[in-house]
Every structure is written in C-alpha cells, then in structure tokens.
Amino acid sequence: MRRVAWFVSLLVLVLAGGTIVIAQDGGQGAPGLGDPFYDGLGNGGYDTLHYTIDLAIEVDTNAISGTTTIEAQATQTLTSFNLDFHGLEISDIAVDDVSADFSRDDFELTITPVAPIEEGVTFVTVVTYSGIPTPYPDPSVDGFPIGWLRFGGTIFVMSEPGGAMSWFPNNNHPSDKATYTFEITVPEPYVVAATGLPVDEIDNGDTRTFVSEMNDPMASYLASISVGDFVRMDETGPDGLLIRNYFPTDQAEELTDAFSPTGEMITVFSDLFGPYPFEVYGAVVVTIPFGGALENQTLSIFGTDAVDEYTIAHELSHQWFGDSVSPATWDDIWLNEGFATYAEALWAEYLDGATGLTDYMDELYEYMVEEELGPPGVPDSSDLFNGSVYLRGGWTLHALRLEVGDEAFFEILCTYYERFQYANASTDDFIAVAEEISEEDLSDFFQMWLYDEEVPEMTE
Ligand code: TRP
Ligand code: ZN
C-alpha cells in the first residue's frame, strides 16, 4: 500500500512540475473550474468583464443570429482558452479583431488566437453565430431542459444552473460575474423584456431593437430575455427605484394587481437585509404554466400559475441572496433557496407579526419531517432544487435566529450581505460571519442543520 501511495505521489509531483512549467510559458486556460457538482462549467485563465449580446430573433421560426462580444482579462498567459457554448452554429470567432481558430467538443468551445494573450491583458472575443437554440439537458434537473425555451409563440430564457450556454457563449459559472449589454432585435409587434435597465428602443421599420444595460456584476445564469406580446407597466418604487413589469397584454390588469405589493416588499427587505442591490427591478410573466419562477437579475420570471404573493417575495429576496451574493459553487445552493424561503416567512411576519412567522415555519417543519428532508448542505447534484435546500435551508436560518436572538441574527444577515454583495460566498463564509457576530461557536449547530441526515428537533 505504502509503495503504491509513494508511487502515486511521485507521479503527482512530476505532473504538477510539468504544469508549472507550462503555466510559465503560457498555456491553455482550464476547460472547467472544478465545481464540486458540475466540473465542466466555467473556464479558467481569464476573468470576464463585459458581455454584449447582440441578437436578431425570428420569432416564428425560433431562429437567432448575431454576435456575443466578450471583454475579458487574462489571469495567466493563454495560448488558448475555453468558453461554454451548447449547440448553434459558429461562423466566425475573432480575438482582438483577428480571426481565431476554434474547435468544439460537447459544450466546450476552445479558441486559439493567432498569438498568445499575455497575463493581465484585456482582450476582446467576438463570436458570430446562428441557428435554432436547443435547451440544455442539465444534469441538475432530470428531464427538464433549461436555457432558451419557446412555447406557444413566447420565447424566454431560464438558465439556472447551466443553461446560459444555450444562447450565448460564456464563462458559465457564478464565480465569474460581469456587466452586460443586451441588444435584441425582434419583428414588430413583439416586445423584448431583458435583464438590466432598458436604455433604448430603436425602430428599424419592420423590426425593433431593445437595448438594456446591466451595470452591476451578474452571473451568466441570471442573464435572460423574454420575447412575446407583452405590455410594459412602469411604477416608481422606494427611493425612486424603477419597477418595470412585462405582462401578457390580455392579463395586464389582473397582473398589475397581483404584483402591486412589490414596492412595499422592496422596502421591507431593504430594511431587513440592506439596500436593494440593483438600479431597476420588475417581473416578466410568460403565459406558460411551467409551475415555477426564477430570479433573473433585476427581472424575475414567472409562469402564469406561479403568480402568488409568497413566490413574488421569494424571487425578490433572491436579488439580495442569489443574485447580488451568489453561491461560490453549486453545492452552496441552500444559500440561495434557504434564504429566499425564509424571506417568504419574513414577509408573513411583516404582514401578521409573530403568528404569521411561526405559522409559516410550523407548516414547513411538518412537511420537512413528513418528507424526511435530508441535509441542505449536502444537496443532490441530480436534483439540485429539491425540497431540502428550500425548506430545511430556510429552517436553518430560523433555528439560527432562535439560537442567537433577533438582534444578532439580523446583524448576521446584513453583515453577510454587505460583505459579499456583487460577489460570491460559500457556506463556510456564512458560518464565519454568524460566529463572528454572535461570538458563539456554532459548529455543532450548523453540523446538525446542514450536514446531519436527521431532521433536527424543533427549537421553539
Ligand atoms: N431558483 C428558482 C427558484 O426561485 C428555481 C429554479 C432553478 C428554476 N432552476 C430553474 C425555475 C429553472 C425555472 C427554471 O426557486
Ligand atoms: Zn428560489
């Protein structure tokens, strides 16, 4: 045994030595970031700064064509680098205005520029492509392909976790955030709802180009557009925040009503967590009963059958937890879903006081016990969004509040948000903040709630 181990470690040393030499000479950017669940997602060797997604969409055929321009900075000298891109046809790739070689293997797109890119240098890649996007069969959700979707004349994008590469080439991991420009051209009379601040609408005759800017860092899975027969309804939220909602024209009135608590929710969550992170918010409702909603950055998307007050609160709260503070890796998903579930209960508390909160949490507890929900800190990579990360994740926060008291608890939330906003956090980062603020050793507490199989006793 010992002999084998010695042999293996020697081999590792030799390989590691080889890698170091290659890195010094410049080399290939890694084709994945080693996410514990989806190790091929994302790429190493560079840091994206800005994406410009410029696409024309033929709504009737679902065909797209255009370019994605990526400004990035090399974090090592690169002889080649990868983007993640699923399907579609690439006609040209240019790096700093010079045509580059490329090859494709599944969703890995490897680009070899004419000359190596020096470490530290900012470079611009333009990918020209076309075709009919096909949703990505994501291993995290069995049988529910995600990304670019089209149903009944409406096109919409829901990408969490891996679907962003179904419509634009990108560094497909939440740890590499960037700002974005969307320039989306569609035939009249269709309307584009895009993440970011709408800045322009250009009339080209038969088509219109909708331009929007995402000026804050965004993970690629939160970039989204929807195309349909929408009416845009604007409201002014707290502190003059623009709330722009896109509703199917024939349901505009009832949906305006359903989403009317949004402004008040923003005020409530800003008071509890810290200022709303972005320069615009709103919802887009697509006339498909897909049974859910998704927290795209600044523009949550809802299926028609998912429009209820608690889902509206859930998706809004993700703007703080999920979008502004994003998971370091996908196994930290309870930091998104547990927080958003607990935010629903905080909204119930705001409406109905202590009973509102306990009723909400009691119901979740019963379900959690009935379903024997496993540990949210150890999610299932083939069923990432299962009940555990939502309900037991939410209960982890409630139990923490009962453990450390209201004052310390909300200070923990605010500190965590302030420290990791526009960036990423891991479960250990959250635990460290909780221990720092409460001045308690919480290792047994988090072990029990996040990692032990058994559902912990209710602590009330
Ligand atoms: N994050 C979503 C929520 O708020 C759930 C979700 C994850 C989702 N991936 C999705 C919804 C893809 C629709 C499509 O709970
Ligand atoms: Zn959620």
CSV table of C-alpha atoms and ligand atoms in Angstrom, one decimal:
chain,number,residue,atom,x,y,z
A,1,MET,CA,0.0,0.0,0.0
A,2,ARG,CA,2.6,2.4,1.1
A,3,ARG,CA,4.6,1.7,-2.0
A,4,VAL,CA,1.6,2.5,-4.2
A,5,ALA,CA,0.9,5.7,-2.4
A,6,TRP,CA,4.6,6.8,-2.8
A,7,PHE,CA,4.4,6.0,-6.5
A,8,VAL,CA,1.2,7.9,-6.9
A,9,SER,CA,2.5,11.0,-5.1
A,10,LEU,CA,5.7,11.0,-7.1
A,11,LEU,CA,3.6,10.9,-10.3
A,12,VAL,CA,1.6,13.8,-9.0
A,13,LEU,CA,4.7,15.8,-8.3
A,14,VAL,CA,6.0,15.1,-11.7
A,15,LEU,CA,2.7,16.2,-13.3
A,16,ALA,CA,2.5,19.2,-11.0
A,17,GLY,CA,6.0,20.2,-12.0
A,18,GLY,CA,5.1,19.9,-15.6
A,19,THR,CA,2.0,22.1,-15.1
A,20,ILE,CA,4.0,24.8,-13.5
A,21,VAL,CA,6.5,24.9,-16.4
A,22,ILE,CA,3.6,25.1,-18.9
A,23,ALA,CA,1.9,27.9,-17.0
A,24,GLN,CA,5.1,29.9,-17.0
A,25,ASP,CA,5.4,29.6,-20.8
A,26,GLY,CA,1.7,30.4,-21.2
A,27,GLY,CA,-0.8,27.6,-21.8
A,28,GLN,CA,-4.3,26.5,-22.1
A,29,GLY,CA,-7.0,28.1,-19.9
A,30,ALA,CA,-8.6,25.3,-17.9
A,31,PRO,CA,-11.8,23.9,-19.5
A,32,GLY,CA,-13.6,23.8,-16.2
A,33,LEU,CA,-13.5,25.5,-12.8
A,34,GLY,CA,-13.7,22.2,-10.8
A,35,ASP,CA,-17.1,23.0,-9.3
A,36,PRO,CA,-17.8,20.0,-7.0
A,37,PHE,CA,-21.0,19.2,-8.8
A,38,TYR,CA,-20.5,20.4,-12.4
A,39,ASP,CA,-16.8,20.5,-13.0
A,40,GLY,CA,-17.0,21.3,-16.7
A,41,LEU,CA,-19.0,24.5,-16.1
A,42,GLY,CA,-16.9,27.7,-16.3
A,43,ASN,CA,-13.4,28.0,-17.6
A,44,GLY,CA,-10.0,29.1,-16.1
A,45,GLY,CA,-7.3,31.5,-17.2
A,46,TYR,CA,-9.4,34.7,-17.6
A,47,ASP,CA,-11.9,36.8,-15.9
A,48,THR,CA,-14.8,38.2,-17.9
A,49,LEU,CA,-15.5,41.9,-17.6
A,50,HIS,CA,-18.4,42.7,-20.0
A,51,TYR,CA,-20.6,40.8,-22.4
A,52,THR,CA,-22.5,42.4,-25.3
A,53,ILE,CA,-25.2,40.1,-26.6
A,54,ASP,CA,-26.4,41.3,-30.0
A,55,LEU,CA,-29.0,39.0,-31.5
A,56,ALA,CA,-31.8,39.2,-34.1
A,57,ILE,CA,-34.6,36.7,-33.4
A,58,GLU,CA,-37.1,35.4,-35.9
A,59,VAL,CA,-39.9,34.7,-33.5
A,60,ASP,CA,-41.9,32.5,-35.9
A,61,THR,CA,-39.1,30.0,-36.5
A,62,ASN,CA,-37.2,30.5,-33.2
A,63,ALA,CA,-34.0,31.2,-35.2
A,64,ILE,CA,-31.4,33.6,-33.9
A,65,SER,CA,-28.3,35.2,-35.4
A,66,GLY,CA,-25.8,37.7,-34.2
A,67,THR,CA,-22.8,38.1,-32.0
A,68,THR,CA,-21.7,37.9,-28.5
A,69,THR,CA,-18.7,40.1,-27.6
A,70,ILE,CA,-16.8,39.3,-24.5
A,71,GLU,CA,-14.3,41.6,-22.9
A,72,ALA,CA,-12.1,39.6,-20.5
A,73,GLN,CA,-8.8,39.9,-18.7
A,74,ALA,CA,-6.2,37.1,-18.9
A,75,THR,CA,-5.2,35.8,-15.4
A,76,GLN,CA,-2.4,33.8,-17.0
A,77,THR,CA,-0.7,33.8,-20.3
A,78,LEU,CA,-3.1,32.0,-22.7
A,79,THR,CA,-2.2,30.1,-25.8
A,80,SER,CA,-5.8,29.0,-25.9
A,81,PHE,CA,-8.9,29.4,-23.8
A,82,ASN,CA,-12.4,28.0,-23.5
A,83,LEU,CA,-15.9,29.2,-23.5
A,84,ASP,CA,-19.0,27.2,-22.7
A,85,PHE,CA,-21.5,27.0,-25.6
A,86,HIS,CA,-24.2,24.5,-26.4
A,87,GLY,CA,-25.5,23.9,-29.9
A,88,LEU,CA,-25.9,26.6,-32.6
A,89,GLU,CA,-23.5,27.2,-35.5
A,90,ILE,CA,-20.5,29.4,-35.2
A,91,SER,CA,-19.4,31.2,-38.4
A,92,ASP,CA,-16.5,33.2,-37.0
A,93,ILE,CA,-14.5,34.0,-33.9
A,94,ALA,CA,-12.2,37.0,-33.7
A,95,VAL,CA,-9.9,37.8,-30.8
A,96,ASP,CA,-8.8,41.4,-30.8
A,97,ASP,CA,-10.1,41.8,-34.4
A,98,VAL,CA,-8.1,38.9,-35.8
A,99,SER,CA,-9.9,35.7,-36.8
A,100,ALA,CA,-9.0,32.8,-34.4
A,101,ASP,CA,-9.0,29.0,-34.7
A,102,PHE,CA,-11.6,27.2,-32.7
A,103,SER,CA,-12.8,23.7,-32.0
A,104,ARG,CA,-15.9,22.3,-30.2
A,105,ASP,CA,-16.4,19.2,-28.1
A,106,ASP,CA,-19.8,18.9,-26.5
A,107,PHE,CA,-20.2,22.3,-24.8
A,108,GLU,CA,-16.5,23.1,-24.6
A,109,LEU,CA,-15.5,25.7,-27.2
A,110,THR,CA,-11.7,26.0,-27.4
A,111,ILE,CA,-10.4,29.2,-29.0
A,112,THR,CA,-6.8,29.5,-30.2
A,113,PRO,CA,-5.8,33.1,-31.0
A,114,VAL,CA,-3.1,33.8,-33.5
A,115,ALA,CA,-0.7,34.8,-30.8
A,116,PRO,CA,-0.8,34.1,-27.0
A,117,ILE,CA,-2.6,36.5,-24.8
A,118,GLU,CA,-0.3,37.9,-22.1
A,119,GLU,CA,-1.2,37.5,-18.5
A,120,GLY,CA,-3.0,40.7,-17.2
A,121,VAL,CA,-4.0,41.8,-20.7
A,122,THR,CA,-7.6,42.7,-21.5
A,123,PHE,CA,-8.8,41.1,-24.8
A,124,VAL,CA,-12.0,41.1,-26.8
A,125,THR,CA,-13.6,38.0,-28.3
A,126,VAL,CA,-16.4,38.2,-30.8
A,127,VAL,CA,-18.3,35.1,-31.6
A,128,THR,CA,-20.6,35.2,-34.6
A,129,TYR,CA,-23.3,32.5,-34.6
A,130,SER,CA,-26.8,31.5,-35.7
A,131,GLY,CA,-29.3,28.7,-35.6
A,132,ILE,CA,-32.2,27.5,-33.5
A,133,PRO,CA,-31.2,27.3,-29.8
A,134,THR,CA,-31.9,24.0,-28.1
A,135,PRO,CA,-32.4,23.9,-24.4
A,136,TYR,CA,-29.6,22.3,-22.4
A,137,PRO,CA,-30.4,18.9,-20.7
A,138,ASP,CA,-29.0,20.0,-17.4
A,139,PRO,CA,-27.8,17.1,-15.1
A,140,SER,CA,-29.1,19.1,-12.1
A,141,VAL,CA,-32.8,18.7,-13.1
A,142,ASP,CA,-33.6,15.4,-14.7
A,143,GLY,CA,-35.9,15.7,-17.7
A,144,PHE,CA,-36.3,19.4,-17.6
A,145,PRO,CA,-34.0,21.0,-20.2
A,146,ILE,CA,-33.3,24.7,-19.5
A,147,GLY,CA,-31.9,27.8,-21.1
A,148,TRP,CA,-33.6,29.1,-24.2
A,149,LEU,CA,-37.2,27.9,-24.3
A,150,ARG,CA,-40.1,28.5,-26.7
A,151,PHE,CA,-43.7,27.7,-26.0
A,152,GLY,CA,-46.8,28.9,-27.8
A,153,GLY,CA,-45.2,31.8,-29.5
A,154,THR,CA,-43.4,33.1,-26.4
A,155,ILE,CA,-39.6,32.8,-26.2
A,156,PHE,CA,-38.0,33.0,-22.7
A,157,VAL,CA,-34.7,32.1,-21.0
A,158,MET,CA,-34.4,30.3,-17.7
A,159,SER,CA,-30.9,29.1,-17.2
A,160,GLU,CA,-30.2,28.1,-13.6
A,161,PRO,CA,-27.8,26.4,-13.2
A,162,GLY,CA,-26.2,25.5,-16.6
A,163,GLY,CA,-28.5,26.8,-19.3
A,164,ALA,CA,-26.9,30.2,-20.2
A,165,MET,CA,-24.7,28.5,-22.8
A,166,SER,CA,-27.8,27.5,-24.8
A,167,TRP,CA,-28.0,31.1,-26.2
A,168,PHE,CA,-24.6,32.8,-25.7
A,169,PRO,CA,-21.0,31.6,-25.3
A,170,ASN,CA,-19.8,32.4,-21.8
A,171,ASN,CA,-17.8,31.6,-18.7
A,172,ASN,CA,-20.6,29.5,-17.3
A,173,HIS,CA,-20.1,29.6,-13.6
A,174,PRO,CA,-21.4,32.1,-11.0
A,175,SER,CA,-17.9,32.8,-9.7
A,176,ASP,CA,-17.1,34.9,-12.8
A,177,LYS,CA,-19.5,37.8,-12.9
A,178,ALA,CA,-19.5,40.6,-15.5
A,179,THR,CA,-21.6,43.5,-16.7
A,180,TYR,CA,-23.8,43.1,-19.7
A,181,THR,CA,-25.3,44.9,-22.7
A,182,PHE,CA,-28.3,43.3,-24.4
A,183,GLU,CA,-29.2,44.4,-28.0
A,184,ILE,CA,-32.1,42.2,-29.1
A,185,THR,CA,-33.9,42.7,-32.4
A,186,VAL,CA,-37.4,41.3,-33.0
A,187,PRO,CA,-40.1,41.7,-35.6
A,188,GLU,CA,-42.9,44.2,-34.8
A,189,PRO,CA,-45.1,44.0,-32.7
A,190,TYR,CA,-43.1,41.7,-30.3
A,191,VAL,CA,-41.6,43.2,-27.2
A,192,VAL,CA,-38.4,42.1,-25.5
A,193,ALA,CA,-38.1,42.1,-21.8
A,194,ALA,CA,-34.4,41.8,-20.8
A,195,THR,CA,-32.5,41.8,-17.6
A,196,GLY,CA,-30.9,45.2,-16.9
A,197,LEU,CA,-32.0,48.8,-17.3
A,198,PRO,CA,-33.9,49.5,-20.6
A,199,VAL,CA,-32.0,52.3,-22.2
A,200,ASP,CA,-33.1,52.3,-25.9
A,201,GLU,CA,-35.7,51.1,-28.3
A,202,ILE,CA,-34.7,51.5,-31.9
A,203,ASP,CA,-37.3,51.4,-34.6
A,204,ASN,CA,-35.8,49.8,-37.7
A,205,GLY,CA,-39.1,49.7,-39.8
A,206,ASP,CA,-40.3,46.1,-39.6
A,207,THR,CA,-38.2,45.3,-36.5
A,208,ARG,CA,-37.3,46.9,-33.3
A,209,THR,CA,-34.1,46.7,-31.3
A,210,PHE,CA,-34.4,46.7,-27.5
A,211,VAL,CA,-31.3,47.7,-25.7
A,212,SER,CA,-30.7,47.2,-22.0
A,213,GLU,CA,-27.7,47.6,-19.7
A,214,MET,CA,-26.8,45.6,-16.7
A,215,ASN,CA,-24.3,47.9,-15.0
A,216,ASP,CA,-23.8,45.7,-11.9
A,217,PRO,CA,-21.9,42.4,-11.9
A,218,MET,CA,-24.1,39.4,-12.9
A,219,ALA,CA,-23.6,35.6,-13.0
A,220,SER,CA,-24.3,34.3,-16.6
A,221,TYR,CA,-27.2,32.0,-15.3
A,222,LEU,CA,-29.1,35.2,-14.3
A,223,ALA,CA,-29.0,36.8,-17.8
A,224,SER,CA,-32.3,36.5,-19.5
A,225,ILE,CA,-34.6,37.8,-22.2
A,226,SER,CA,-38.2,37.1,-23.0
A,227,VAL,CA,-40.0,37.8,-26.2
A,228,GLY,CA,-43.7,38.0,-26.6
A,229,ASP,CA,-46.9,40.0,-26.7
A,230,PHE,CA,-46.1,42.0,-23.6
A,231,VAL,CA,-47.1,45.3,-22.3
A,232,ARG,CA,-44.6,47.1,-20.2
A,233,MET,CA,-46.0,48.7,-17.0
A,234,ASP,CA,-43.8,51.1,-15.0
A,235,GLU,CA,-44.1,52.0,-11.4
A,236,THR,CA,-41.9,54.0,-9.1
A,237,GLY,CA,-40.7,52.0,-6.1
A,238,PRO,CA,-38.9,53.1,-2.9
A,239,ASP,CA,-36.3,55.9,-3.3
A,240,GLY,CA,-37.4,56.4,-6.9
A,241,LEU,CA,-36.4,52.9,-8.0
A,242,LEU,CA,-37.8,52.0,-11.4
A,243,ILE,CA,-40.1,48.9,-11.3
A,244,ARG,CA,-40.8,47.8,-14.9
A,245,ASN,CA,-43.0,44.8,-15.3
A,246,TYR,CA,-43.8,43.0,-18.5
A,247,PHE,CA,-47.2,41.3,-18.6
A,248,PRO,CA,-49.0,39.5,-21.4
A,249,THR,CA,-51.2,42.2,-22.9
A,250,ASP,CA,-54.5,40.4,-22.2
A,251,GLN,CA,-53.7,39.9,-18.5
A,252,ALA,CA,-52.1,43.3,-17.7
A,253,GLU,CA,-54.8,44.4,-15.4
A,254,GLU,CA,-55.0,41.4,-13.0
A,255,LEU,CA,-51.3,41.0,-13.0
A,256,THR,CA,-50.7,44.7,-12.2
A,257,ASP,CA,-52.9,44.0,-9.2
A,258,ALA,CA,-51.1,40.8,-8.2
A,259,PHE,CA,-47.6,42.4,-8.3
A,260,SER,CA,-48.7,45.6,-6.6
A,261,PRO,CA,-47.0,44.6,-3.2
A,262,THR,CA,-43.6,44.6,-4.9
A,263,GLY,CA,-42.6,48.2,-3.9
A,264,GLU,CA,-43.6,47.5,-0.2
A,265,MET,CA,-41.6,44.3,-0.3
A,266,ILE,CA,-38.5,46.1,-1.5
A,267,THR,CA,-38.8,48.5,1.4
A,268,VAL,CA,-39.3,45.6,3.9
A,269,PHE,CA,-36.4,43.6,2.6
A,270,SER,CA,-34.1,46.6,2.3
A,271,ASP,CA,-34.8,47.3,6.0
A,272,LEU,CA,-34.0,43.8,7.0
A,273,PHE,CA,-31.0,42.9,4.7
A,274,GLY,CA,-29.6,46.2,3.4
A,275,PRO,CA,-30.2,48.4,0.4
A,276,TYR,CA,-31.8,46.8,-2.7
A,277,PRO,CA,-28.7,45.9,-4.8
A,278,PHE,CA,-29.6,47.0,-8.4
A,279,GLU,CA,-30.8,50.0,-10.3
A,280,VAL,CA,-34.1,48.5,-11.5
A,281,TYR,CA,-36.4,45.7,-10.7
A,282,GLY,CA,-39.5,44.1,-12.1
A,283,ALA,CA,-41.2,40.8,-13.2
A,284,VAL,CA,-42.0,39.3,-16.6
A,285,VAL,CA,-44.9,36.8,-16.7
A,286,VAL,CA,-44.9,34.3,-19.6
A,287,THR,CA,-48.2,32.7,-20.5
A,288,ILE,CA,-46.9,29.2,-19.8
A,289,PRO,CA,-47.9,27.3,-16.7
A,290,PHE,CA,-44.5,25.9,-16.1
A,291,GLY,CA,-45.2,25.8,-12.4
A,292,GLY,CA,-42.3,28.0,-11.2
A,293,ALA,CA,-40.4,31.2,-11.2
A,294,LEU,CA,-36.8,32.2,-11.5
A,295,GLU,CA,-34.9,35.2,-10.0
A,296,ASN,CA,-33.2,36.6,-13.1
A,297,GLN,CA,-31.2,39.6,-12.1
A,298,THR,CA,-33.5,42.7,-12.0
A,299,LEU,CA,-36.2,40.8,-13.8
A,300,SER,CA,-37.7,37.7,-12.1
A,301,ILE,CA,-39.7,35.5,-14.5
A,302,PHE,CA,-42.9,33.8,-13.5
A,303,GLY,CA,-45.1,31.2,-15.1
A,304,THR,CA,-48.8,32.2,-15.1
A,305,ASP,CA,-49.5,29.6,-12.5
A,306,ALA,CA,-46.7,30.8,-10.1
A,307,VAL,CA,-48.0,34.3,-9.5
A,308,ASP,CA,-48.7,34.4,-5.8
A,309,GLU,CA,-47.6,36.8,-3.1
A,310,TYR,CA,-45.1,34.4,-1.4
A,311,THR,CA,-43.5,33.5,-4.7
A,312,ILE,CA,-43.2,37.2,-5.6
A,313,ALA,CA,-41.5,37.7,-2.2
A,314,HIS,CA,-39.3,34.7,-2.8
A,315,GLU,CA,-38.0,35.8,-6.2
A,316,LEU,CA,-37.5,39.4,-5.0
A,317,SER,CA,-35.4,38.3,-2.0
A,318,HIS,CA,-33.1,36.4,-4.3
A,319,GLN,CA,-32.0,39.7,-5.7
A,320,TRP,CA,-30.1,40.1,-2.4
A,321,PHE,CA,-29.4,36.4,-1.8
A,322,GLY,CA,-28.5,34.5,-5.0
A,323,ASP,CA,-28.0,37.4,-7.4
A,324,SER,CA,-26.0,40.0,-5.5
A,325,VAL,CA,-24.5,37.4,-3.2
A,326,SER,CA,-24.1,34.4,-5.4
A,327,PRO,CA,-23.0,30.9,-4.4
A,328,ALA,CA,-19.3,30.2,-4.6
A,329,THR,CA,-20.1,26.7,-6.0
A,330,TRP,CA,-23.3,25.0,-6.8
A,331,ASP,CA,-23.3,22.8,-3.7
A,332,ASP,CA,-23.9,26.1,-1.7
A,333,ILE,CA,-27.3,26.3,-3.3
A,334,TRP,CA,-29.1,26.5,0.1
A,335,LEU,CA,-27.5,30.0,0.5
A,336,ASN,CA,-30.0,30.9,-2.4
A,337,GLU,CA,-33.0,28.8,-1.8
A,338,GLY,CA,-33.0,28.6,2.0
A,339,PHE,CA,-32.6,32.4,2.3
A,340,ALA,CA,-35.4,33.0,-0.2
A,341,THR,CA,-37.7,30.6,1.6
A,342,TYR,CA,-37.0,32.3,4.9
A,343,ALA,CA,-37.7,35.6,3.2
A,344,GLU,CA,-41.2,34.4,2.5
A,345,ALA,CA,-41.7,33.8,6.2
A,346,LEU,CA,-40.3,37.2,7.0
A,347,TRP,CA,-42.9,38.7,4.6
A,348,ALA,CA,-45.6,36.7,6.6
A,349,GLU,CA,-44.1,38.1,9.8
A,350,TYR,CA,-44.3,41.7,8.4
A,351,LEU,CA,-48.0,41.1,7.5
A,352,ASP,CA,-49.2,39.2,10.5
A,353,GLY,CA,-46.5,39.6,13.2
A,354,ALA,CA,-45.1,36.7,15.3
A,355,THR,CA,-48.0,34.4,14.5
A,356,GLY,CA,-47.5,34.9,10.8
A,357,LEU,CA,-43.9,33.8,11.1
A,358,THR,CA,-44.5,30.8,13.4
A,359,ASP,CA,-47.5,29.5,11.3
A,360,TYR,CA,-45.4,29.7,8.2
A,361,MET,CA,-42.4,28.0,9.7
A,362,ASP,CA,-44.5,25.3,11.5
A,363,GLU,CA,-46.1,24.3,8.3
A,364,LEU,CA,-42.6,23.9,6.7
A,365,TYR,CA,-41.4,22.0,9.7
A,366,GLU,CA,-44.2,19.4,9.4
A,367,TYR,CA,-43.5,18.9,5.7
A,368,MET,CA,-39.8,18.6,6.4
A,369,VAL,CA,-40.4,15.9,8.9
A,370,GLU,CA,-43.0,14.1,6.8
A,371,GLU,CA,-40.7,14.0,3.8
A,372,GLU,CA,-37.6,13.3,5.9
A,373,LEU,CA,-35.7,16.0,4.1
A,374,GLY,CA,-32.0,15.4,4.1
A,375,PRO,CA,-29.2,17.8,4.9
A,376,PRO,CA,-29.3,21.0,2.7
A,377,GLY,CA,-25.5,21.4,3.0
A,378,VAL,CA,-25.2,18.1,1.1
A,379,PRO,CA,-27.6,18.6,-1.8
A,380,ASP,CA,-28.2,16.1,-4.6
A,381,SER,CA,-26.4,17.0,-7.8
A,382,SER,CA,-29.0,15.3,-9.9
A,383,ASP,CA,-31.9,17.1,-8.1
A,384,LEU,CA,-30.3,20.4,-7.0
A,385,PHE,CA,-33.5,22.2,-6.3
A,386,ASN,CA,-35.2,19.6,-4.1
A,387,GLY,CA,-37.2,20.4,-1.0
A,388,SER,CA,-34.3,20.1,1.4
A,389,VAL,CA,-32.4,23.2,0.2
A,390,TYR,CA,-35.6,25.3,0.3
A,391,LEU,CA,-37.3,24.1,3.5
A,392,ARG,CA,-34.6,22.8,5.7
A,393,GLY,CA,-32.3,25.6,4.3
A,394,GLY,CA,-35.0,28.1,5.4
A,395,TRP,CA,-35.4,26.4,8.8
A,396,THR,CA,-31.6,26.5,9.3
A,397,LEU,CA,-31.9,30.3,9.3
A,398,HIS,CA,-35.0,30.3,11.5
A,399,ALA,CA,-33.2,28.0,14.0
A,400,LEU,CA,-30.2,30.3,13.9
A,401,ARG,CA,-32.4,33.2,14.8
A,402,LEU,CA,-33.8,31.3,17.8
A,403,GLU,CA,-30.3,30.3,18.8
A,404,VAL,CA,-28.6,33.7,18.7
A,405,GLY,CA,-31.6,36.1,19.1
A,406,ASP,CA,-33.2,38.6,16.8
A,407,GLU,CA,-30.6,41.3,17.1
A,408,ALA,CA,-27.6,39.2,16.3
A,409,PHE,CA,-29.5,37.3,13.6
A,410,PHE,CA,-30.4,40.3,11.6
A,411,GLU,CA,-26.9,41.8,12.1
A,412,ILE,CA,-25.5,38.5,10.7
A,413,LEU,CA,-27.8,38.8,7.6
A,414,CYS,CA,-26.8,42.4,7.0
A,415,THR,CA,-23.1,41.8,7.5
A,416,TYR,CA,-23.1,38.8,5.2
A,417,TYR,CA,-24.9,40.8,2.5
A,418,GLU,CA,-22.7,43.8,2.9
A,419,ARG,CA,-19.5,41.8,2.8
A,420,PHE,CA,-20.3,39.6,-0.2
A,421,GLN,CA,-22.6,41.7,-2.3
A,422,TYR,CA,-21.8,41.7,-6.1
A,423,ALA,CA,-19.6,38.7,-5.4
A,424,ASN,CA,-19.8,35.1,-4.1
A,425,ALA,CA,-20.0,33.4,-0.8
A,426,SER,CA,-19.6,29.8,0.4
A,427,THR,CA,-21.4,28.1,3.3
A,428,ASP,CA,-18.2,28.5,5.4
A,429,ASP,CA,-18.2,32.2,4.7
A,430,PHE,CA,-21.8,32.4,6.1
A,431,ILE,CA,-20.9,30.3,9.1
A,432,ALA,CA,-17.8,32.5,9.8
A,433,VAL,CA,-20.0,35.7,9.8
A,434,ALA,CA,-22.6,34.0,12.1
A,435,GLU,CA,-19.8,33.1,14.6
A,436,GLU,CA,-18.1,36.4,14.4
A,437,ILE,CA,-21.3,38.4,15.1
A,438,SER,CA,-22.9,36.1,17.7
A,439,GLU,CA,-19.5,35.4,19.3
A,440,GLU,CA,-20.6,31.8,19.7
A,441,ASP,CA,-19.1,28.6,18.5
A,442,LEU,CA,-21.8,27.4,16.1
A,443,SER,CA,-20.1,24.4,14.6
A,444,ASP,CA,-22.4,21.8,16.3
A,445,PHE,CA,-25.4,23.9,15.3
A,446,PHE,CA,-24.5,24.1,11.6
A,447,GLN,CA,-23.3,20.5,11.6
A,448,MET,CA,-26.8,19.4,12.8
A,449,TRP,CA,-28.8,21.6,10.5
A,450,LEU,CA,-26.8,21.5,7.3
A,451,TYR,CA,-24.9,18.2,7.3
A,452,ASP,CA,-26.5,15.6,9.6
A,453,GLU,CA,-29.0,13.2,8.0
A,454,GLU,CA,-31.7,13.5,10.6
A,455,VAL,CA,-34.1,16.5,10.7
A,456,PRO,CA,-33.2,18.4,14.0
A,457,GLU,CA,-35.6,18.9,16.8
A,458,MET,CA,-37.7,22.0,16.6
A,459,THR,CA,-36.0,24.5,18.9
A,460,GLU,CA,-39.0,26.5,20.0
B,1,TRP,N1,-34.3,29.4,-8.5
B,1,TRP,C1,-35.6,29.1,-8.8
B,1,TRP,C2,-36.4,29.4,-7.5
B,1,TRP,O1,-36.6,30.6,-7.3
B,1,TRP,C3,-35.8,27.6,-9.1
B,1,TRP,C4,-35.2,27.2,-10.4
B,1,TRP,C5,-33.9,26.7,-10.6
B,1,TRP,C6,-35.8,27.2,-11.7
B,1,TRP,N2,-33.7,26.4,-11.9
B,1,TRP,C7,-34.8,26.7,-12.6
B,1,TRP,C8,-37.0,27.6,-12.2
B,1,TRP,C9,-35.0,26.7,-14.0
B,1,TRP,C10,-37.3,27.5,-13.5
B,1,TRP,C11,-36.3,27.0,-14.4
B,1,TRP,O2,-36.8,28.7,-6.7
B,2,ZN,ZN,-35.7,30.3,-5.2
